[in-house]
Coordinates of C-alpha atoms in Angstrom, one line a residue:
M1 CA 104.3 271.7 293.4
E2 CA 104.8 271.4 289.6
R3 CA 104.9 274.8 287.9
Y4 CA 103.7 275.5 284.4
Q5 CA 103.9 278.5 282.0
V6 CA 100.3 277.4 280.8
A7 CA 97.7 275.0 282.3
I8 CA 94.9 274.0 280.0
I9 CA 91.5 272.6 281.8
G10 CA 89.7 270.6 279.2
G11 CA 90.9 267.8 276.7
G12 CA 88.6 268.6 274.0
S13 CA 88.9 270.1 270.7
A14 CA 89.8 273.7 272.0
G15 CA 91.9 272.1 275.0
M16 CA 93.9 269.9 272.5
T17 CA 94.6 272.4 270.0
A18 CA 95.7 275.1 272.4
A19 CA 98.0 272.4 274.2
S20 CA 99.2 271.2 270.8
G21 CA 100.1 275.0 269.5
M22 CA 101.6 276.2 272.7
A23 CA 103.6 272.9 273.3
S24 CA 105.1 273.1 269.7
L25 CA 106.4 276.3 270.4
G26 CA 108.3 275.4 273.6
A27 CA 106.0 276.5 276.5
K28 CA 105.7 274.3 279.6
V29 CA 102.1 273.3 279.1
A30 CA 99.9 271.0 281.7
L31 CA 96.7 269.8 279.8
I32 CA 94.1 268.6 282.4
E33 CA 91.2 266.1 281.2
K34 CA 88.5 264.9 283.7
R35 CA 87.7 261.8 281.8
N36 CA 90.5 258.9 281.5
S37 CA 91.0 259.6 277.6
L38 CA 91.4 262.8 275.7
G39 CA 88.7 263.9 272.7
G40 CA 86.1 265.8 274.6
D41 CA 82.3 265.5 274.0
C42 CA 82.8 265.8 270.3
L43 CA 84.6 262.6 270.1
H44 CA 82.7 260.6 273.0
F45 CA 79.2 261.8 272.7
G46 CA 78.8 264.1 269.9
C47 CA 80.1 264.9 266.6
V48 CA 81.9 261.6 265.9
P49 CA 79.3 258.9 267.1
S50 CA 76.2 261.0 265.8
K51 CA 77.9 261.3 262.2
A52 CA 78.9 257.4 262.5
L53 CA 75.2 257.0 263.4
I54 CA 73.7 259.3 260.6
K55 CA 75.6 257.6 257.8
T56 CA 74.4 254.1 259.2
A57 CA 71.2 255.2 259.4
N58 CA 71.1 256.8 255.7
M59 CA 72.8 253.3 254.4
S60 CA 69.8 251.5 255.5
H61 CA 67.1 254.1 254.3
D62 CA 69.0 254.4 251.0
M63 CA 69.3 250.7 250.6
H64 CA 65.5 250.2 251.0
E65 CA 64.8 253.2 248.7
A66 CA 67.3 251.6 245.9
A67 CA 65.6 248.1 246.6
E68 CA 62.1 249.4 245.7
F69 CA 62.9 251.4 242.6
L70 CA 65.2 248.1 241.2
G71 CA 62.4 245.8 242.2
L72 CA 64.7 244.0 244.6
S73 CA 63.6 242.5 248.1
I74 CA 65.4 242.9 251.3
S75 CA 65.3 240.1 254.1
G76 CA 66.5 240.0 257.5
E77 CA 66.5 242.2 260.5
M78 CA 68.4 245.3 261.0
S79 CA 71.1 244.6 263.8
F80 CA 71.5 247.3 266.2
E81 CA 74.6 245.9 267.7
K82 CA 76.0 246.4 264.2
V83 CA 75.1 249.9 264.2
K84 CA 76.7 250.6 267.5
E85 CA 79.9 248.7 266.2
R86 CA 80.4 251.1 263.5
I87 CA 79.9 254.2 266.1
N88 CA 82.6 252.5 268.1
Q89 CA 85.0 251.8 265.3
A90 CA 84.6 255.7 264.4
R91 CA 85.2 256.7 268.0
S92 CA 88.3 254.3 268.5
T93 CA 89.8 255.5 265.1
I94 CA 89.9 259.2 266.0
Q95 CA 90.7 258.5 269.6
S96 CA 93.9 257.0 268.4
H97 CA 94.8 260.1 266.8
D98 CA 93.8 262.1 270.1
S99 CA 96.0 259.7 272.5
S100 CA 98.0 261.5 275.2
D101 CA 100.9 260.3 273.9
R102 CA 100.7 262.9 270.9
F103 CA 100.9 265.5 273.6
T104 CA 103.5 264.2 275.7
D105 CA 105.8 263.6 272.6
L106 CA 105.5 267.7 272.2
G107 CA 106.6 268.1 275.7
A108 CA 103.3 268.5 277.5
D109 CA 102.2 267.0 280.6
V110 CA 99.1 265.2 280.5
Y111 CA 96.3 264.9 283.7
F112 CA 93.6 262.9 284.0
G113 CA 91.3 264.2 286.9
E114 CA 88.6 266.9 288.1
A115 CA 90.1 270.2 287.8
S116 CA 89.2 273.0 289.9
F117 CA 90.7 276.4 291.4
E118 CA 92.7 276.7 294.6
S119 CA 93.3 280.3 293.5
D120 CA 94.0 282.3 290.6
H121 CA 97.1 280.6 289.7
I122 CA 96.8 277.2 291.4
V123 CA 94.5 274.2 290.1
N124 CA 93.5 271.2 291.8
I125 CA 93.5 268.0 290.0
G126 CA 92.1 265.7 292.4
D127 CA 93.7 263.3 295.2
G128 CA 95.6 266.4 296.8
E129 CA 97.4 267.2 293.4
S130 CA 98.0 270.6 292.6
I131 CA 100.1 272.5 289.9
Y132 CA 100.8 276.1 289.7
A133 CA 100.3 277.9 286.3
E134 CA 101.1 281.5 285.2
K135 CA 98.5 281.4 282.5
I136 CA 95.4 279.3 282.6
V137 CA 92.9 278.6 280.0
I138 CA 89.4 276.9 280.4
A139 CA 88.2 274.7 277.9
T140 CA 85.9 272.6 279.7
G141 CA 83.0 272.2 277.0
S142 CA 79.3 271.9 277.6
K143 CA 76.6 269.6 279.0
P144 CA 72.9 268.8 278.3
V145 CA 70.6 271.0 279.9
I146 CA 67.7 269.0 281.6
P147 CA 64.7 271.3 281.5
P148 CA 62.3 271.4 284.7
I149 CA 59.8 269.1 283.7
D150 CA 57.7 267.8 286.6
G151 CA 58.7 264.1 287.1
I152 CA 61.5 264.0 284.6
E153 CA 63.8 262.5 287.1
T154 CA 61.2 259.2 287.5
I155 CA 62.0 258.3 283.8
P156 CA 64.9 256.7 282.4
Y157 CA 65.8 259.5 279.7
V158 CA 68.7 259.3 277.7
T159 CA 70.8 262.5 276.6
N160 CA 73.4 262.9 273.4
E161 CA 75.9 261.5 276.4
S162 CA 73.8 258.1 276.6
I163 CA 72.0 257.7 273.5
F164 CA 74.8 255.6 271.8
D165 CA 74.8 253.2 274.6
L166 CA 71.0 252.0 274.3
P167 CA 70.6 248.2 274.3
A168 CA 68.2 248.2 271.3
L169 CA 66.6 250.2 268.8
P170 CA 63.3 252.0 270.7
A171 CA 60.2 251.0 268.9
K172 CA 58.8 254.4 269.9
L173 CA 61.2 257.3 270.3
G174 CA 60.1 260.8 272.2
V175 CA 62.5 263.6 271.5
I176 CA 62.2 266.8 273.8
G177 CA 63.7 269.8 271.8
G178 CA 63.8 270.5 267.9
G179 CA 67.5 272.0 267.7
T180 CA 70.3 270.5 266.0
V181 CA 70.9 267.4 268.0
G182 CA 67.1 266.7 268.4
L183 CA 66.8 266.6 264.7
E184 CA 69.9 264.7 263.8
M185 CA 69.1 262.1 266.1
A186 CA 65.4 262.2 265.4
Q187 CA 65.7 261.4 261.6
A188 CA 68.5 258.9 262.3
F189 CA 66.2 256.8 264.4
S190 CA 63.1 257.1 262.1
R191 CA 65.5 255.9 259.4
L192 CA 66.7 253.2 261.3
G193 CA 63.1 252.1 262.1
S194 CA 61.8 254.0 265.2
E195 CA 58.7 255.9 265.2
V196 CA 59.9 259.2 266.1
T197 CA 58.1 262.4 267.5
V198 CA 59.6 265.7 268.2
F199 CA 58.5 268.1 270.7
E200 CA 59.4 271.9 270.4
G201 CA 58.1 274.6 272.2
A202 CA 59.1 277.1 269.6
D203 CA 56.7 277.8 266.5
R204 CA 59.3 276.8 264.1
L205 CA 62.1 274.3 263.5
F206 CA 65.8 275.4 262.4
S207 CA 64.9 278.7 264.2
K208 CA 68.6 280.3 263.6
E209 CA 68.2 279.5 260.0
D210 CA 67.4 281.7 257.0
R211 CA 63.2 281.8 257.0
D212 CA 63.4 280.1 253.5
I213 CA 65.5 277.4 254.8
T214 CA 63.2 276.8 257.6
R215 CA 60.3 276.6 255.4
F216 CA 61.5 274.1 253.2
M217 CA 63.3 272.1 255.8
E218 CA 59.9 272.0 258.2
N219 CA 58.4 270.4 255.0
E220 CA 61.2 267.8 254.3
I221 CA 61.6 266.6 257.8
S222 CA 58.0 266.5 258.3
K223 CA 57.8 263.7 255.8
E224 CA 59.7 261.4 258.3
L225 CA 58.7 262.5 261.6
E226 CA 56.0 263.4 263.5
I227 CA 56.7 267.3 264.6
R228 CA 54.7 268.9 267.4
L229 CA 55.7 272.7 267.5
N230 CA 54.3 275.2 270.1
T231 CA 54.2 272.0 272.5
K232 CA 55.4 272.1 275.9
V233 CA 56.2 269.1 277.8
V234 CA 54.7 269.7 281.3
Q235 CA 55.0 266.4 283.3
A236 CA 56.8 262.6 282.9
A237 CA 56.0 259.6 284.5
Y238 CA 57.1 256.0 284.1
E239 CA 54.2 253.5 284.0
N240 CA 54.2 250.0 282.9
E241 CA 57.9 249.9 281.7
K242 CA 57.0 253.0 279.4
S243 CA 58.0 256.8 279.6
V244 CA 54.7 258.7 279.5
L245 CA 54.8 262.2 278.6
T246 CA 52.2 265.0 279.2
V247 CA 52.0 267.5 276.9
E248 CA 50.4 271.0 276.4
Q249 CA 49.5 272.7 273.0
K250 CA 47.0 275.4 272.5
G251 CA 45.6 274.8 276.2
Q252 CA 44.9 271.2 275.4
Q253 CA 46.8 268.6 277.3
T254 CA 47.3 265.0 276.2
T255 CA 49.6 262.1 276.8
E256 CA 51.6 259.6 275.1
A257 CA 53.9 256.7 276.1
F258 CA 57.2 256.1 274.6
D259 CA 59.7 253.3 274.8
V260 CA 62.8 256.0 275.1
I261 CA 62.9 259.8 275.7
L262 CA 65.7 261.7 274.2
V263 CA 66.3 265.1 276.1
A264 CA 67.7 267.4 273.5
A265 CA 66.9 270.5 275.2
G266 CA 70.1 272.7 274.5
R267 CA 73.6 272.6 276.5
K268 CA 75.1 274.7 278.9
P269 CA 78.8 275.3 280.1
A270 CA 80.2 272.5 282.0
I271 CA 81.9 274.9 284.8
D272 CA 80.0 274.1 287.7
S273 CA 82.8 272.2 289.6
L274 CA 85.5 274.4 288.6
K275 CA 85.2 277.0 291.6
L276 CA 85.8 279.9 289.5
E277 CA 84.9 282.0 292.3
Q278 CA 88.1 280.7 293.9
A279 CA 89.8 282.3 290.9
G280 CA 87.9 285.4 290.5
V281 CA 86.5 284.4 287.0
E282 CA 83.4 286.3 286.3
K283 CA 80.1 284.7 284.4
V284 CA 77.5 286.5 282.6
K285 CA 74.0 284.7 281.9
G286 CA 75.9 281.3 282.7
F287 CA 78.9 281.5 280.6
I288 CA 82.5 282.8 281.3
H289 CA 82.6 286.4 280.7
T290 CA 85.5 287.3 278.5
D291 CA 86.6 290.2 276.2
A292 CA 87.4 290.0 272.4
T293 CA 90.8 288.3 273.1
F294 CA 89.1 285.6 275.0
R295 CA 90.5 287.1 278.6
T296 CA 88.5 286.7 281.6
S297 CA 88.0 289.0 284.2
R298 CA 91.5 287.6 285.1
P299 CA 93.5 288.8 282.5
H300 CA 95.9 286.0 282.6
I301 CA 93.1 283.4 282.7
F302 CA 91.4 282.6 279.2
A303 CA 88.2 280.9 278.0
V304 CA 87.4 279.5 274.9
G305 CA 84.8 277.0 273.4
D306 CA 81.5 276.2 274.8
T307 CA 82.2 277.9 278.2
V308 CA 81.8 281.5 276.3
N309 CA 78.8 282.6 274.6
T310 CA 79.9 282.5 270.9
L311 CA 79.3 279.7 268.7
P312 CA 78.6 276.2 270.2
F313 CA 80.7 273.8 267.5
T314 CA 83.9 272.1 267.7
H315 CA 85.4 273.8 264.8
A316 CA 84.5 277.3 266.5
A317 CA 86.0 276.0 269.5
G318 CA 89.3 274.7 267.6
E319 CA 89.5 278.2 265.9
E320 CA 89.1 280.3 269.0
A321 CA 91.9 278.1 270.5
K322 CA 94.2 278.8 267.5
T323 CA 93.5 282.4 268.1
I324 CA 94.5 282.7 271.5
V325 CA 97.8 280.6 271.4
S326 CA 99.9 283.9 270.6
N327 CA 97.5 285.8 273.0
V328 CA 98.5 283.5 276.1
L329 CA 102.1 283.2 275.1
F330 CA 103.1 286.5 273.7
G331 CA 100.3 288.9 275.2
L332 CA 98.8 289.8 271.8
R333 CA 95.4 290.8 271.4
N334 CA 94.2 288.5 268.3
T335 CA 90.3 288.2 267.9
L336 CA 88.3 286.0 265.9
D337 CA 85.4 287.2 263.6
H338 CA 82.9 284.4 264.0
S339 CA 80.5 286.2 261.3
N340 CA 83.0 283.8 258.9
T341 CA 82.4 280.9 260.9
P342 CA 80.0 278.3 259.0
W343 CA 78.0 275.6 260.5
V344 CA 76.0 272.6 259.1
T345 CA 73.1 270.7 260.4
F346 CA 73.6 266.9 259.3
T347 CA 70.1 265.9 258.7
V348 CA 68.8 264.9 255.0
P349 CA 68.9 267.1 253.4
E350 CA 71.8 268.8 254.8
V351 CA 71.5 272.4 255.9
F352 CA 74.5 274.8 255.6
H353 CA 74.8 278.3 257.4
L354 CA 77.1 281.0 256.9
G355 CA 76.9 284.7 258.0
M356 CA 73.7 286.6 257.7
T357 CA 70.1 285.7 256.9
E358 CA 68.0 287.8 254.7
Q359 CA 65.8 288.3 257.9
E360 CA 69.0 289.8 259.7
A361 CA 70.0 291.9 256.5
E362 CA 66.5 293.4 256.8
D363 CA 66.7 294.4 260.7
K364 CA 69.8 295.9 260.1
K365 CA 68.5 298.0 257.4
I366 CA 71.3 297.1 255.0
E367 CA 70.7 297.5 251.1
Y368 CA 71.1 293.8 250.1
K369 CA 70.3 291.3 247.0
V370 CA 69.5 288.0 247.0
F371 CA 70.7 285.5 244.3
R372 CA 69.5 281.7 244.2
A373 CA 70.1 278.7 242.4
H374 CA 67.6 275.5 243.0
L375 CA 69.4 271.8 242.9
N376 CA 66.7 270.8 240.1
E377 CA 68.8 273.6 237.7
V378 CA 71.9 271.5 238.4
D379 CA 72.8 268.5 236.2
R380 CA 74.7 266.8 238.9
F381 CA 72.0 266.8 241.4
I382 CA 69.5 265.6 238.3
T383 CA 71.6 262.6 237.8
A384 CA 71.9 261.5 241.2
H385 CA 68.1 262.2 241.8
E386 CA 68.8 264.5 244.8
T387 CA 67.1 267.8 243.7
R388 CA 65.5 268.6 246.8
G389 CA 66.9 272.0 247.8
F390 CA 68.4 275.1 247.0
V391 CA 71.3 277.8 247.3
K392 CA 71.1 281.2 248.6
F393 CA 73.4 284.1 248.7
I394 CA 72.7 287.4 250.4
T395 CA 75.5 290.1 249.4
D396 CA 75.4 293.8 249.7
K397 CA 74.5 296.1 246.7
K398 CA 78.3 295.8 245.3
G399 CA 78.2 291.9 245.2
Y400 CA 80.1 291.4 248.6
I401 CA 78.7 288.1 250.4
L402 CA 76.9 289.0 253.5
G403 CA 75.2 285.1 253.9
A404 CA 75.2 281.9 252.2
H405 CA 72.7 279.1 253.1
A406 CA 71.8 275.9 251.6
A407 CA 69.7 272.9 251.7
G408 CA 70.5 269.9 249.9
T409 CA 72.6 266.6 249.8
D410 CA 76.0 267.4 251.0
A411 CA 75.6 270.8 251.3
G412 CA 78.1 271.2 254.2
E413 CA 80.8 270.0 251.5
W414 CA 80.2 271.9 248.4
M415 CA 79.4 275.1 250.0
Q416 CA 82.7 275.8 251.6
L417 CA 83.4 277.8 248.3
A418 CA 81.3 280.6 249.9
V419 CA 83.4 280.3 253.3
Y420 CA 86.6 281.2 251.4
A421 CA 84.9 283.9 249.3
K422 CA 83.4 285.6 252.3
K423 CA 86.5 285.6 254.3
N424 CA 88.6 287.1 251.7
K425 CA 86.1 289.7 250.9
M426 CA 85.4 288.3 247.2
K427 CA 82.4 289.5 245.4
I428 CA 80.1 286.6 244.5
G429 CA 80.8 287.4 240.9
T430 CA 84.2 285.9 241.9
L431 CA 82.9 282.4 242.6
S432 CA 81.1 282.5 239.0
R433 CA 84.4 282.9 237.1
M434 CA 85.9 279.8 238.6
V435 CA 86.1 276.8 236.2
Y436 CA 84.2 274.1 237.7
T437 CA 84.8 270.4 236.8
Y438 CA 81.5 269.3 235.1
P439 CA 79.2 267.9 236.6
V440 CA 79.8 268.4 240.3
K441 CA 77.4 269.5 243.2
A442 CA 79.5 272.5 243.5
G443 CA 77.5 273.9 240.4
A444 CA 74.9 275.1 242.5
V445 CA 77.5 277.6 243.9
Q446 CA 78.1 278.5 240.1
K447 CA 74.8 278.9 239.1
A448 CA 73.8 281.3 241.8
A449 CA 76.7 283.2 241.3
D450 CA 76.1 283.3 237.6
M451 CA 72.9 285.4 238.6
F452 CA 75.0 288.1 239.7
W453 CA 76.5 288.6 236.1
R454 CA 73.2 288.1 234.6
E455 CA 71.5 290.8 236.5
K456 CA 74.7 293.2 236.1
L457 CA 75.2 292.4 232.5
F458 CA 71.5 291.8 231.2
D459 CA 69.1 293.4 233.6
G460 CA 70.8 296.9 233.3
P461 CA 71.4 299.2 230.4
L462 CA 74.0 297.6 228.9
P463 CA 71.8 295.4 226.7
K464 CA 70.0 298.3 225.5
L465 CA 73.3 299.9 224.6
T466 CA 74.6 296.9 222.7
K467 CA 71.5 296.6 220.9
K468 CA 71.7 300.3 219.4
F469 CA 75.4 299.7 218.6
F470 CA 74.6 296.5 216.5
D471 CA 71.2 298.1 215.0
F472 CA 73.7 301.1 214.1
K473 CA 76.4 298.7 212.7
F474 CA 73.5 296.9 210.7
K475 CA 72.3 300.2 209.0
L476 CA 75.9 301.1 208.1
S477 CA 76.1 298.0 206.3
G478 CA 72.9 298.7 204.3
G479 CA 71.6 295.7 206.0
K480 CA 73.9 293.6 204.2
V481 CA 76.0 291.0 205.9
T482 CA 79.8 292.1 205.9
P483 CA 82.6 290.0 204.3
D484 CA 84.1 288.9 207.7
Q485 CA 80.5 287.8 208.6
Q486 CA 80.3 285.6 205.0
P487 CA 79.8 281.8 205.9
E488 CA 82.1 279.6 203.9
S489 CA 81.2 277.8 201.0

């Protein structure tokens, strides 16, 4: 039986980050992935293909808008095969960066097989092969939740794992779930030409966002999609080659037929096949239970990424993996403050989220201030005709950033300034005192930050004091212009 200092189960963002870091430091590492290639859900079914799809859909949408504005005509039909070709090109390019050779070159051994625990130190990889590891990292990611809808198994629904393999663009797409995945895919398919309806059980979309963002985005997204809030899907059936959903809203039931149903009702840890009980690893509410250092109930076994109840994002998983490298190898107790971890919903407009919302600040009874800027006040957005959206900062009474939120074109790019400022405990005024190239979209951040100084300098006692000073100086001069103020002849 091969022996390792560390075995890492899962070859996605977290697993690859941990394996790279530990192998680079000289540890003997085994990286185990159940699929026949590395990259995880993000590469194969998540971030990469979805963003390639979104970009392609936005190209189509923008092209038609531009043609209408410029008086041009567009002929021909959109090729869904070409759409999928762009998606596959993106996947294959990034896959080459995540090849197993990269890790074997670092000295790690890469195994492809379904991992499960035989004991707290022995991991079975399938076909009777097992390895021994002093330390083990679980980074197996997550999988789609299939809600208990009567008859759901009778329809050929798709999830994020299969939607990119559709043979043709559906004329009518029904989406169960109005979360990040559901809304991103719904808008993308709508922009490609599908008629899309989103069914959401809650009373609002973007439920984790600041309420100002929620209200704005619900209005924006409803311009392109049919949104059914407070709606429960109670039954599914397959009739005449259509998927028929029975939905209930305000006690009334209706039925509607679709060509394709996307189930986007959330995700759960992909840990069912690991046989955690054989290793003595405990779960809480379906997630692996860890302490703040990502140690499980077995101190030599760690868990990161979507297997634990933190933030379900690729970049969060990668940061957790960086955090545990020294914990695993050297016994340190490093932790990660996710209050400085942002996320972005890649709809149009994009939605950026960092830290507290205004409602969370209220609930915690924090004395806070709000600084805003609307994109229709920012020259770069005006010239690009992309003025829909705004920026909102929440600070404490001294100006230290508690939260930063935005909706707007490319918000995920230009709002990264806020992450740096918050992580480094800067006041919002610091963002105002930077020199910004003119004109750039980050000018929205500058304009919001300028409001801090406007309030501090012009809304407080200073203007009254300076007015008294200048009035006094004017009186001393007898109401005359002093020599140093004389205009040149």
